[in-house]
Amino acid sequence: MSQRKPRGAIAAKGAWFAGLYLGSVLALAAAAEVLKLFFNLVLK
Amino acid sequence: MSHSLLTITWAGLIAFAVFAYVAMDGFDLGVGILFPFLQRGGERDTAMNSVAPVWDGNETWLVLGGGGLFAAFPLAYAILMPAVYAPVIAMLLGLVFRGVAFEYRWKTVRAKWAWDLAFWAGSTIAAFAQGVILGAILQGVAVLGRSYGGGWWDWLTPFSLLTGGSLVVGYGTLGASWLILKTEGALLERAFSLAWRFGVAMVTAIVAVSLATLSLGPDYVRRWLAFPTVLATAQAPLLVVIAAAALFLSLRRKNERWPFRLTLALFAVSYAGLAVSLFPYVVPNRVTIWQAAAPASSQSFMLVGAAVMIPVILAYTAYAYRVFRGKTATEGYH
């Protein structure tokens, strides 16, 4: 029989994934700045 | 209900109908697109049987989407339709050919190859034409007063050809993941292999179309990349990465249920991206949904009919999928 994980471990894992998701959004937003510069140059 | 709210409601209903069409007819067109990769005889029979009970019901949503646009947004219909007459005609002819193939290929042995060809070509042309229509609208349509101001061939550009090809590989992935859900044995193994190859092509196509859309003009760059809206729009590529990773993981683990759901998720995120690119315009940067809207009295009258009919369509569709659930046998439907 598998042991049930403690609530704290589940919460920590959830927080880790949420942090990873938000971090990825911020990283993509930063990359978008570069992309915006590129397209603004190309489309001028 | 105010005219503005009615217009938003109708835009939502049409958006829902078009997505329902893409999700449902997408996989049965995809099965047709995959036909050349399946063995003649048994594998093709099973593949066709897996979509035979539902393919024509799936096309109901196209009628609702097209008819709804005509009735609720007549100005948009009047401007957009002449801009894409050629691909619309190609799409309808493609749908006719594959529809006929469903009935005739079971009645012949000698000419079965011809109906296999009709099924593949009809499915591929219909899918390609739908992608071309999407590209032709996204790249912008010439407007003169309250009508279309461009020529017969304006739709034909590298961008619209890219969106056409992209939808073919997208539907191919949906078709392969549908076959994973519905088949067994050698065909199931082939479907896993096809889903992987078409899946790679689909993800590549999503990236290519996304970048090509940004290159269409500064309005798209602003909509997608300006701060702070980028914090919301950046979630689309992130969700594509998550769904694609989960799709390939589920394919590697030979899961038979998740590839179809995850391919649908990729379509849903791409569709949401389309909304980001277009809303509130229905003719990009020229006509908004409010400018194109029919009078409030017409929209209210039609909403009563839609409120009755859409639940009925949803109910019989759910019933059909429930009755024909599970794996498909070779003899099956026909």
XYZ file of C-alpha atoms in Angstrom:
378
model
C 0.000 0.000 0.000
C 1.267 3.461 -0.924
C 1.516 6.038 1.836
C -0.485 9.233 1.482
C 1.740 12.311 1.003
C 1.643 14.897 3.818
C -0.308 18.055 3.015
C 2.778 20.238 3.432
C 4.624 18.336 0.675
C 1.683 18.735 -1.710
C 1.441 22.465 -0.933
C 5.197 22.890 -1.454
C 5.004 21.102 -4.801
C 2.004 23.242 -5.815
C 3.857 26.423 -4.836
C 6.915 25.242 -6.788
C 4.839 24.677 -9.939
C 3.020 28.018 -9.511
C 6.382 29.766 -9.116
C 7.749 27.989 -12.190
C 4.665 29.020 -14.193
C 4.833 32.666 -13.106
C 8.592 32.743 -13.669
C 8.078 31.366 -17.167
C 5.437 34.031 -17.907
C 7.869 36.745 -16.759
C 10.703 35.225 -18.818
C 8.430 35.127 -21.878
C 7.371 38.733 -21.237
C 11.057 39.708 -21.188
C 11.671 37.746 -24.404
C 8.678 39.557 -25.912
C 10.526 42.864 -25.438
C 13.334 41.561 -27.677
C 10.800 40.244 -30.188
C 9.018 43.624 -30.153
C 12.267 45.451 -30.910
C 12.966 43.028 -33.773
C 9.519 43.372 -35.357
C 9.479 47.142 -34.869
C 12.752 47.283 -36.823
C 11.532 44.878 -39.527
C 8.117 46.471 -39.962
C 9.377 50.070 -40.222
C -30.770 42.797 -23.228
C -28.781 45.719 -24.705
C -27.623 45.644 -28.337
C -23.991 45.616 -27.207
C -24.557 42.584 -24.977
C -26.556 40.833 -27.718
C -23.679 41.395 -30.120
C -21.139 39.995 -27.650
C -23.436 37.002 -27.040
C -23.717 36.295 -30.773
C -19.966 36.697 -31.267
C -19.460 34.183 -28.448
C -21.993 31.748 -29.938
C -20.377 31.914 -33.373
C -16.893 31.549 -31.860
C -18.160 28.495 -29.955
C -19.729 27.010 -33.111
C -16.551 27.497 -35.133
C -14.413 25.913 -32.415
C -16.861 23.019 -32.082
C -16.548 22.557 -35.845
C -12.736 22.660 -35.777
C -12.585 20.220 -32.862
C -15.128 17.746 -34.241
C -14.833 17.889 -38.022
C -11.087 18.411 -37.509
C -10.493 14.832 -36.436
C -12.622 13.283 -39.178
C -10.954 15.449 -41.830
C -7.684 14.383 -40.191
C -8.543 10.705 -40.672
C -9.006 11.453 -44.396
C -5.686 13.333 -44.522
C -3.954 10.266 -43.037
C -5.468 7.821 -45.563
C -2.312 7.469 -47.734
C -0.363 6.418 -44.623
C -2.811 3.598 -43.814
C -2.777 0.152 -45.431
C -5.325 -0.474 -48.170
C -8.307 -2.529 -47.056
C -8.632 -3.316 -43.343
C -6.845 -0.313 -41.839
C -8.614 2.190 -44.076
C -11.985 0.466 -43.470
C -11.536 0.677 -39.690
C -10.347 4.292 -39.854
C -13.373 5.282 -41.922
C -15.717 3.322 -39.661
C -14.358 5.182 -36.629
C -15.718 8.488 -37.984
C -18.665 7.225 -40.075
C -21.340 7.605 -37.347
C -20.400 11.184 -36.457
C -18.752 12.968 -39.411
C -21.913 14.480 -40.884
C -23.208 15.615 -37.485
C -19.837 17.278 -36.918
C -20.413 19.486 -39.950
C -23.582 20.933 -38.375
C -21.341 23.397 -36.550
C -20.008 24.788 -39.828
C -23.574 25.589 -40.862
C -24.219 27.244 -37.503
C -20.987 29.260 -37.714
C -21.525 30.367 -41.340
C -25.287 30.883 -40.987
C -24.808 32.720 -37.689
C -22.273 35.092 -39.276
C -24.698 35.797 -42.136
C -27.627 36.482 -39.804
C -25.992 38.179 -36.809
C -23.130 40.039 -38.554
C -24.352 40.641 -42.124
C -21.809 43.387 -42.856
C -18.922 41.070 -41.938
C -20.412 38.315 -44.098
C -20.829 40.753 -47.019
C -17.197 41.911 -46.805
C -15.451 38.638 -45.945
C -17.272 36.197 -48.206
C -16.288 37.795 -51.573
C -12.699 37.992 -50.285
C -12.555 34.215 -49.859
C -14.985 32.904 -52.499
C -12.338 30.730 -54.169
C -11.178 28.852 -51.019
C -14.795 28.585 -49.778
C -15.821 26.934 -53.074
C -12.765 24.636 -52.868
C -13.676 23.726 -49.267
C -17.283 22.912 -50.147
C -16.263 20.789 -53.160
C -13.742 18.983 -50.945
C -16.446 18.277 -48.345
C -18.773 16.994 -51.091
C -16.125 14.615 -52.493
C -15.299 13.099 -49.129
C -18.967 12.931 -48.164
C -19.774 10.948 -51.302
C -16.723 8.721 -50.709
C -18.203 7.643 -47.346
C -21.080 5.956 -49.153
C -19.572 4.816 -52.475
C -16.262 3.272 -51.404
C -18.131 0.446 -49.650
C -20.071 -0.410 -52.819
C -17.146 -1.217 -55.057
C -14.011 -3.342 -55.114
C -12.665 -2.394 -58.555
C -12.899 1.390 -58.061
C -12.185 1.496 -54.341
C -8.860 3.236 -55.037
C -10.760 6.103 -56.695
C -12.966 6.659 -53.623
C -9.934 6.380 -51.344
C -8.373 9.119 -53.454
C -11.584 11.193 -53.283
C -11.698 10.789 -49.494
C -8.053 11.824 -49.070
C -8.142 14.682 -51.598
C -11.525 15.983 -50.388
C -10.384 15.971 -46.755
C -7.029 17.569 -47.525
C -8.479 20.244 -49.819
C -11.228 21.102 -47.291
C -8.687 21.401 -44.449
C -6.224 23.375 -46.569
C -8.962 25.729 -47.790
C -10.142 26.369 -44.212
C -6.597 27.290 -43.213
C -6.283 29.541 -46.258
C -9.563 31.300 -45.327
C -8.233 31.896 -41.813
C -4.956 33.279 -43.187
C -6.737 35.437 -45.749
C -8.843 37.052 -43.020
C -5.927 37.487 -40.598
C -3.719 39.168 -43.191
C -6.441 41.784 -43.750
C -9.128 42.383 -46.315
C -9.489 45.432 -48.577
C -12.685 47.318 -47.721
C -14.401 49.897 -49.919
C -17.279 51.643 -48.140
C -19.424 48.792 -46.845
C -18.224 46.115 -49.251
C -15.169 44.125 -50.293
C -12.714 46.266 -52.249
C -10.117 43.720 -53.333
C -9.666 41.228 -56.165
C -10.431 37.531 -56.747
C -6.893 36.362 -55.883
C -6.068 38.634 -52.896
C -6.393 35.671 -50.550
C -3.462 33.891 -52.204
C -0.284 34.862 -50.311
C 2.615 32.950 -48.696
C 0.954 33.604 -45.320
C -2.389 32.066 -46.323
C -0.567 29.071 -47.851
C 1.297 28.677 -44.537
C -1.938 28.748 -42.517
C -3.498 26.293 -45.008
C -0.639 23.809 -44.645
C -0.634 24.301 -40.877
C -4.284 23.373 -40.544
C -3.681 20.229 -42.629
C -0.963 19.016 -40.232
C -3.058 20.120 -37.231
C -6.071 18.113 -38.406
C -3.700 15.252 -39.254
C -2.527 15.202 -35.609
C -6.134 15.327 -34.405
C -7.019 12.458 -36.790
C -4.083 10.340 -35.603
C -4.905 10.898 -31.922
C -8.562 10.040 -32.687
C -7.393 6.761 -34.256
C -5.334 6.088 -31.096
C -8.554 6.507 -29.106
C -10.678 4.342 -31.403
C -8.506 1.526 -32.816
C -6.466 -1.505 -31.790
C -3.573 -3.662 -33.011
C -1.420 -2.658 -35.986
C -3.528 0.393 -36.796
C -3.155 1.638 -33.217
C 0.648 1.325 -33.491
C 0.604 3.164 -36.809
C -1.597 5.878 -35.290
C 0.935 6.420 -32.476
C 3.719 6.818 -35.032
C 1.624 9.188 -37.186
C 0.549 11.253 -34.167
C 4.214 11.759 -33.245
C 5.230 12.860 -36.758
C 2.197 15.062 -37.380
C 2.453 16.401 -33.807
C 6.015 17.621 -34.436
C 4.826 19.239 -37.685
C 1.844 20.822 -35.875
C 3.946 22.386 -33.113
C 6.408 23.685 -35.739
C 3.454 25.115 -37.666
C 2.066 26.857 -34.539
C 5.440 28.575 -34.007
C 5.717 29.504 -37.700
C 2.175 30.928 -37.935
C 2.613 32.845 -34.654
C 5.792 34.549 -35.877
C 4.356 35.124 -39.358
C 1.255 36.756 -37.808
C 3.465 39.195 -35.902
C 5.191 40.075 -39.171
C 1.823 41.060 -40.723
C 1.818 44.497 -39.100
C 2.445 46.657 -36.019
C -1.130 46.150 -34.765
C -0.483 42.454 -34.152
C 2.890 43.271 -32.504
C 1.138 45.729 -30.167
C -1.693 43.322 -29.318
C 0.662 40.485 -28.433
C 3.813 42.104 -27.110
C 2.922 45.463 -25.497
C 3.333 45.686 -21.716
C 1.324 44.896 -19.526
C -0.962 42.860 -21.857
C 2.033 40.647 -22.638
C 1.672 39.169 -19.115
C -1.667 37.736 -20.277
C -0.726 36.914 -23.886
C 2.575 35.234 -22.880
C 0.483 32.476 -21.334
C -0.561 31.278 -24.790
C 2.939 30.150 -25.878
C 3.567 28.800 -22.376
C 0.385 26.702 -22.514
C 1.385 25.495 -25.999
C 4.739 24.326 -24.582
C 3.018 22.553 -21.648
C 0.362 20.897 -23.857
C 2.938 19.861 -26.485
C 5.268 18.386 -23.847
C 2.370 16.491 -22.283
C 1.246 15.292 -25.750
C 4.650 13.845 -26.641
C 5.004 12.318 -23.157
C 1.587 10.654 -23.492
C 2.552 9.347 -26.947
C 5.819 7.922 -25.616
C 3.947 6.233 -22.762
C 1.448 4.819 -25.294
C -1.485 6.382 -23.469
C -4.623 5.901 -25.567
C -6.821 8.671 -24.130
C -4.633 11.711 -23.484
C -3.163 12.378 -26.968
C -6.608 13.336 -28.318
C -7.405 15.587 -25.342
C -3.993 17.263 -25.509
C -4.213 17.846 -29.258
C -7.603 19.475 -28.626
C -5.910 21.590 -25.922
C -3.324 22.743 -28.491
C -6.184 23.713 -30.821
C -7.985 25.529 -27.968
C -4.907 27.589 -27.062
C -4.283 28.412 -30.743
C -7.938 29.439 -31.084
C -7.654 31.687 -28.022
C -4.594 33.200 -29.696
C -6.724 33.923 -32.744
C -9.171 35.794 -30.491
C -6.281 37.868 -29.092
C -5.250 38.744 -32.658
C -8.750 39.681 -33.841
C -11.068 40.873 -31.046
C -13.040 43.151 -31.239
C -12.575 43.244 -35.014
C -14.288 40.812 -37.324
C -12.604 42.336 -40.384
C -9.075 43.022 -39.049
C -8.548 46.695 -38.215
C -11.546 47.758 -40.337
C -14.871 46.535 -38.948
C -15.644 45.677 -35.307
C -18.316 43.210 -34.218
C -20.510 46.157 -33.141
C -20.193 47.869 -36.525
C -21.021 44.604 -38.328
C -23.936 43.652 -36.058
C -27.509 43.087 -37.287
C -30.275 45.167 -35.598
C -31.086 44.239 -31.997
C -34.553 42.995 -33.027
C -33.018 40.462 -35.465
C -30.399 39.312 -32.948
C -33.018 38.895 -30.181
C -35.347 36.934 -32.474
C -32.550 34.584 -33.538
C -31.283 34.191 -29.994
C -34.598 32.568 -29.018
C -34.086 29.970 -31.778
C -30.432 29.459 -30.830
C -31.337 29.028 -27.149
C -33.611 26.131 -28.123
C -31.559 24.557 -30.920
C -28.009 24.663 -29.516
C -28.873 22.559 -26.418
C -30.742 20.117 -28.725
C -27.694 19.829 -31.036
C -25.380 19.402 -28.038
C -27.664 16.732 -26.579
C -27.945 14.597 -29.730
C -24.217 15.014 -30.403
C -23.380 13.807 -26.888
C -25.828 10.900 -27.354
C -24.221 9.874 -30.668
C -20.710 9.928 -29.179
C -21.940 7.911 -26.219
C -23.654 5.269 -28.354
C -20.573 4.840 -30.581
C -17.983 5.064 -27.773
C -15.134 2.586 -27.425
C -12.954 0.871 -30.001
C -14.127 0.499 -33.602
C -14.255 -2.907 -35.309
C -13.355 -3.524 -38.980
C -16.923 -4.350 -39.973
C -18.359 -1.664 -37.644
C -20.795 0.897 -38.916
C -21.054 -0.020 -42.597
